[in-house]
């Protein structure tokens, strides 16, 4: 079964398409987190960032930058979040890789929470396990 983004790619359902090339497309997110919220989506269907070939992934970021520059001119936001959810637990609802480009304004409703109570030992353990996995 096709993903919703494959249906958009194949023009089977409508979208607010902003940009397309051979590898990616970008359109307005149907649920606007903030004014101008866009998605950059691969044309081929890969489940998420971790399943996506590097050349597609890097092109998604380049196009995300291009879209953000246009949003900056058009809407004058004060910043952006570039975000890609991996897995249901992280909030992924469409299992076809995409990058959210979310313009940020002085008064908007978007919140992320970060925790500052990680101990020195926790950081050391994290460093050890992730560095080991990287090598
Ligand atoms: P995620 O939750 O990270 O998987 O993001 C999926 C995003 O796709 C959500 O922000 C949805 O609002 C968006 N979305 C779902 N269907 C459509 C659609 N038909 N057109 C545009 N955006 C969509």
PDB file of C-alpha atoms and ligand atoms in Angstrom:
ATOM      1  CA  UNK A   1       0.000   0.000   0.000  1.00  0.00           C
ATOM      2  CA  UNK A   2       1.247   3.475  -0.867  1.00  0.00           C
ATOM      3  CA  UNK A   3       2.201   5.951   1.851  1.00  0.00           C
ATOM      4  CA  UNK A   4       0.321   9.244   1.915  1.00  0.00           C
ATOM      5  CA  UNK A   5       3.477  10.921   0.616  1.00  0.00           C
ATOM      6  CA  UNK A   6       3.710   8.511  -2.332  1.00  0.00           C
ATOM      7  CA  UNK A   7       0.121   9.450  -3.166  1.00  0.00           C
ATOM      8  CA  UNK A   8       1.106  13.138  -3.049  1.00  0.00           C
ATOM      9  CA  UNK A   9       4.155  12.399  -5.222  1.00  0.00           C
ATOM     10  CA  UNK A  10       1.977  10.578  -7.743  1.00  0.00           C
ATOM     11  CA  UNK A  11      -0.601  13.431  -7.696  1.00  0.00           C
ATOM     12  CA  UNK A  12      -3.311  11.058  -6.492  1.00  0.00           C
ATOM     13  CA  UNK A  13      -4.132  13.456  -3.673  1.00  0.00           C
ATOM     14  CA  UNK A  14      -3.675  17.234  -3.608  1.00  0.00           C
ATOM     15  CA  UNK A  15      -0.958  19.095  -1.763  1.00  0.00           C
ATOM     16  CA  UNK A  16       0.441  22.592  -1.403  1.00  0.00           C
ATOM     17  CA  UNK A  17       3.578  21.714  -3.372  1.00  0.00           C
ATOM     18  CA  UNK A  18       6.434  24.233  -3.175  1.00  0.00           C
ATOM     19  CA  UNK A  19       9.357  22.455  -4.769  1.00  0.00           C
ATOM     20  CA  UNK A  20      10.232  19.233  -6.614  1.00  0.00           C
ATOM     21  CA  UNK A  21      13.314  17.682  -8.159  1.00  0.00           C
ATOM     22  CA  UNK A  22      14.379  14.115  -8.982  1.00  0.00           C
ATOM     23  CA  UNK A  23      15.098  13.136  -5.379  1.00  0.00           C
ATOM     24  CA  UNK A  24      12.830  15.175  -3.132  1.00  0.00           C
ATOM     25  CA  UNK A  25       9.711  17.310  -2.922  1.00  0.00           C
ATOM     26  CA  UNK A  26       8.575  19.934  -0.442  1.00  0.00           C
ATOM     27  CA  UNK A  27       5.028  20.938   0.456  1.00  0.00           C
ATOM     28  CA  UNK A  28       3.168  22.662   3.287  1.00  0.00           C
ATOM     29  CA  UNK A  29       2.364  20.428   6.240  1.00  0.00           C
ATOM     30  CA  UNK A  30      -1.406  19.980   6.454  1.00  0.00           C
ATOM     31  CA  UNK A  31      -1.205  20.551  10.253  1.00  0.00           C
ATOM     32  CA  UNK A  32       0.711  23.812  10.547  1.00  0.00           C
ATOM     33  CA  UNK A  33       2.762  23.693  13.768  1.00  0.00           C
ATOM     34  CA  UNK A  34       3.529  27.329  12.987  1.00  0.00           C
ATOM     35  CA  UNK A  35       2.822  29.542   9.988  1.00  0.00           C
ATOM     36  CA  UNK A  36       4.797  28.212   6.999  1.00  0.00           C
ATOM     37  CA  UNK A  37       5.579  24.738   8.430  1.00  0.00           C
ATOM     38  CA  UNK A  38       6.879  22.626   5.511  1.00  0.00           C
ATOM     39  CA  UNK A  39       7.963  19.075   4.908  1.00  0.00           C
ATOM     40  CA  UNK A  40      10.846  17.922   2.724  1.00  0.00           C
ATOM     41  CA  UNK A  41      10.109  14.365   1.583  1.00  0.00           C
ATOM     42  CA  UNK A  42      12.108  11.839  -0.428  1.00  0.00           C
ATOM     43  CA  UNK A  43      10.551  10.775  -3.734  1.00  0.00           C
ATOM     44  CA  UNK A  44      11.526   7.154  -3.079  1.00  0.00           C
ATOM     45  CA  UNK A  45       9.930   5.722   0.025  1.00  0.00           C
ATOM     46  CA  UNK A  46      12.331   4.970   2.889  1.00  0.00           C
ATOM     47  CA  UNK A  47      10.912   4.324   6.330  1.00  0.00           C
ATOM     48  CA  UNK A  48      12.928   6.908   8.243  1.00  0.00           C
ATOM     49  CA  UNK A  49      16.283   8.756   8.449  1.00  0.00           C
ATOM     50  CA  UNK A  50      18.156   5.616   9.494  1.00  0.00           C
ATOM     51  CA  UNK A  51      16.923   3.699   6.438  1.00  0.00           C
ATOM     52  CA  UNK A  52      17.668   6.485   3.930  1.00  0.00           C
ATOM     53  CA  UNK A  53      20.763   6.524   1.680  1.00  0.00           C
ATOM     54  CA  UNK A  54      23.226   9.306   2.563  1.00  0.00           C
ATOM     55  CA  UNK A  55      22.988  11.120  -0.762  1.00  0.00           C
ATOM     56  CA  UNK A  56      19.195  11.426  -0.424  1.00  0.00           C
ATOM     57  CA  UNK A  57      19.441  12.479   3.206  1.00  0.00           C
ATOM     58  CA  UNK A  58      22.020  15.168   2.538  1.00  0.00           C
ATOM     59  CA  UNK A  59      19.965  16.485  -0.369  1.00  0.00           C
ATOM     60  CA  UNK A  60      16.908  16.670   1.897  1.00  0.00           C
ATOM     61  CA  UNK A  61      18.853  18.960   4.229  1.00  0.00           C
ATOM     62  CA  UNK A  62      20.111  21.138   1.349  1.00  0.00           C
ATOM     63  CA  UNK A  63      16.549  21.544   0.080  1.00  0.00           C
ATOM     64  CA  UNK A  64      15.357  22.184   3.656  1.00  0.00           C
ATOM     65  CA  UNK A  65      17.832  25.067   3.817  1.00  0.00           C
ATOM     66  CA  UNK A  66      16.563  26.442   0.507  1.00  0.00           C
ATOM     67  CA  UNK A  67      12.963  26.258   1.736  1.00  0.00           C
ATOM     68  CA  UNK A  68      13.897  27.899   5.056  1.00  0.00           C
ATOM     69  CA  UNK A  69      15.631  30.750   3.221  1.00  0.00           C
ATOM     70  CA  UNK A  70      12.463  31.335   1.195  1.00  0.00           C
ATOM     71  CA  UNK A  71      10.304  31.213   4.333  1.00  0.00           C
ATOM     72  CA  UNK A  72      12.643  33.728   5.975  1.00  0.00           C
ATOM     73  CA  UNK A  73      12.117  36.167   3.094  1.00  0.00           C
ATOM     74  CA  UNK A  74       8.368  35.551   2.862  1.00  0.00           C
ATOM     75  CA  UNK A  75       7.358  35.343   6.534  1.00  0.00           C
ATOM     76  CA  UNK A  76      10.212  36.792   8.601  1.00  0.00           C
ATOM     77  CA  UNK A  77      10.376  34.150  11.367  1.00  0.00           C
ATOM     78  CA  UNK A  78      12.961  34.558  14.134  1.00  0.00           C
ATOM     79  CA  UNK A  79      14.370  31.012  13.783  1.00  0.00           C
ATOM     80  CA  UNK A  80      13.670  27.441  12.677  1.00  0.00           C
ATOM     81  CA  UNK A  81      13.540  23.875  13.895  1.00  0.00           C
ATOM     82  CA  UNK A  82      14.683  21.195  11.455  1.00  0.00           C
ATOM     83  CA  UNK A  83      13.232  17.964  12.753  1.00  0.00           C
ATOM     84  CA  UNK A  84      12.818  14.353  11.669  1.00  0.00           C
ATOM     85  CA  UNK A  85      11.002  11.865  13.868  1.00  0.00           C
ATOM     86  CA  UNK A  86      12.187   8.244  13.857  1.00  0.00           C
ATOM     87  CA  UNK A  87       9.733   5.699  15.253  1.00  0.00           C
ATOM     88  CA  UNK A  88       6.286   5.939  16.735  1.00  0.00           C
ATOM     89  CA  UNK A  89       7.681   6.688  20.181  1.00  0.00           C
ATOM     90  CA  UNK A  90       9.342   9.790  18.757  1.00  0.00           C
ATOM     91  CA  UNK A  91       6.099  10.977  17.208  1.00  0.00           C
ATOM     92  CA  UNK A  92       6.534   9.572  13.690  1.00  0.00           C
ATOM     93  CA  UNK A  93       3.114   9.053  12.128  1.00  0.00           C
ATOM     94  CA  UNK A  94       4.028   8.744   8.435  1.00  0.00           C
ATOM     95  CA  UNK A  95       6.601   6.029   7.820  1.00  0.00           C
ATOM     96  CA  UNK A  96       8.152   7.654   4.773  1.00  0.00           C
ATOM     97  CA  UNK A  97      11.209   9.753   5.566  1.00  0.00           C
ATOM     98  CA  UNK A  98      10.610  13.493   5.895  1.00  0.00           C
ATOM     99  CA  UNK A  99      12.208  16.575   7.356  1.00  0.00           C
ATOM    100  CA  UNK A 100      10.015  19.116   9.126  1.00  0.00           C
ATOM    101  CA  UNK A 101      11.024  22.731   8.533  1.00  0.00           C
ATOM    102  CA  UNK A 102       9.293  24.672  11.291  1.00  0.00           C
ATOM    103  CA  UNK A 103       9.609  28.448  11.339  1.00  0.00           C
ATOM    104  CA  UNK A 104       9.687  29.920  14.847  1.00  0.00           C
ATOM    105  CA  UNK A 105       8.122  33.171  15.917  1.00  0.00           C
ATOM    106  CA  UNK A 106       8.325  35.197  19.102  1.00  0.00           C
ATOM    107  CA  UNK A 107       4.882  34.000  20.143  1.00  0.00           C
ATOM    108  CA  UNK A 108       4.212  30.415  19.043  1.00  0.00           C
ATOM    109  CA  UNK A 109       2.990  27.273  20.790  1.00  0.00           C
ATOM    110  CA  UNK A 110       5.855  24.885  19.994  1.00  0.00           C
ATOM    111  CA  UNK A 111       7.628  23.480  23.062  1.00  0.00           C
ATOM    112  CA  UNK A 112      10.481  21.013  23.501  1.00  0.00           C
ATOM    113  CA  UNK A 113      11.669  20.056  26.981  1.00  0.00           C
ATOM    114  CA  UNK A 114      15.248  19.155  27.855  1.00  0.00           C
ATOM    115  CA  UNK A 115      16.478  17.787  31.176  1.00  0.00           C
ATOM    116  CA  UNK A 116      19.496  19.152  33.003  1.00  0.00           C
ATOM    117  CA  UNK A 117      19.908  16.542  35.739  1.00  0.00           C
ATOM    118  CA  UNK A 118      22.285  14.129  33.953  1.00  0.00           C
ATOM    119  CA  UNK A 119      25.187  13.169  36.246  1.00  0.00           C
ATOM    120  CA  UNK A 120      28.912  13.161  35.387  1.00  0.00           C
ATOM    121  CA  UNK A 121      28.831   9.340  35.482  1.00  0.00           C
ATOM    122  CA  UNK A 122      25.817   9.245  33.159  1.00  0.00           C
ATOM    123  CA  UNK A 123      27.716  11.402  30.651  1.00  0.00           C
ATOM    124  CA  UNK A 124      30.807   9.165  30.936  1.00  0.00           C
ATOM    125  CA  UNK A 125      28.722   6.014  30.390  1.00  0.00           C
ATOM    126  CA  UNK A 126      26.990   7.593  27.395  1.00  0.00           C
ATOM    127  CA  UNK A 127      30.314   8.646  25.899  1.00  0.00           C
ATOM    128  CA  UNK A 128      31.758   5.149  26.366  1.00  0.00           C
ATOM    129  CA  UNK A 129      28.849   3.238  24.869  1.00  0.00           C
ATOM    130  CA  UNK A 130      28.199   5.541  21.900  1.00  0.00           C
ATOM    131  CA  UNK A 131      31.886   5.970  21.044  1.00  0.00           C
ATOM    132  CA  UNK A 132      32.286   2.177  21.116  1.00  0.00           C
ATOM    133  CA  UNK A 133      29.352   1.784  18.743  1.00  0.00           C
ATOM    134  CA  UNK A 134      30.793   4.441  16.407  1.00  0.00           C
ATOM    135  CA  UNK A 135      34.122   2.635  15.936  1.00  0.00           C
TER     136      UNK A 135
HETATM  137  P1  LIG B   1       5.472  12.817  11.566  1.00  0.00           P
HETATM  138  O1  LIG B   1       4.460  12.830  12.679  1.00  0.00           O
HETATM  139  O2  LIG B   1       6.839  13.327  11.969  1.00  0.00           O
HETATM  140  O3  LIG B   1       5.543  11.464  10.902  1.00  0.00           O
HETATM  141  O4  LIG B   1       4.958  13.870  10.501  1.00  0.00           O
HETATM  142  C1  LIG B   1       4.008  13.572   9.544  1.00  0.00           C
HETATM  143  C2  LIG B   1       3.448  14.876   9.110  1.00  0.00           C
HETATM  144  O5  LIG B   1       2.764  14.697   7.890  1.00  0.00           O
HETATM  145  C3  LIG B   1       2.469  15.511  10.095  1.00  0.00           C
HETATM  146  O6  LIG B   1       2.954  16.767  10.556  1.00  0.00           O
HETATM  147  C4  LIG B   1       1.191  15.642   9.279  1.00  0.00           C
HETATM  148  O7  LIG B   1       0.479  16.821   9.562  1.00  0.00           O
HETATM  149  C5  LIG B   1       1.719  15.627   7.872  1.00  0.00           C
HETATM  150  N1  LIG B   1       0.754  15.197   6.872  1.00  0.00           N
HETATM  151  C6  LIG B   1      -0.017  14.085   6.915  1.00  0.00           C
HETATM  152  N2  LIG B   1      -0.790  14.026   5.809  1.00  0.00           N
HETATM  153  C7  LIG B   1      -0.490  15.112   5.060  1.00  0.00           C
HETATM  154  C8  LIG B   1      -0.946  15.613   3.819  1.00  0.00           C
HETATM  155  N3  LIG B   1      -1.894  14.970   3.109  1.00  0.00           N
HETATM  156  N4  LIG B   1      -0.416  16.769   3.338  1.00  0.00           N
HETATM  157  C9  LIG B   1       0.525  17.407   4.051  1.00  0.00           C
HETATM  158  N5  LIG B   1       1.001  16.989   5.237  1.00  0.00           N
HETATM  159  C10 LIG B   1       0.497  15.861   5.739  1.00  0.00           C
END
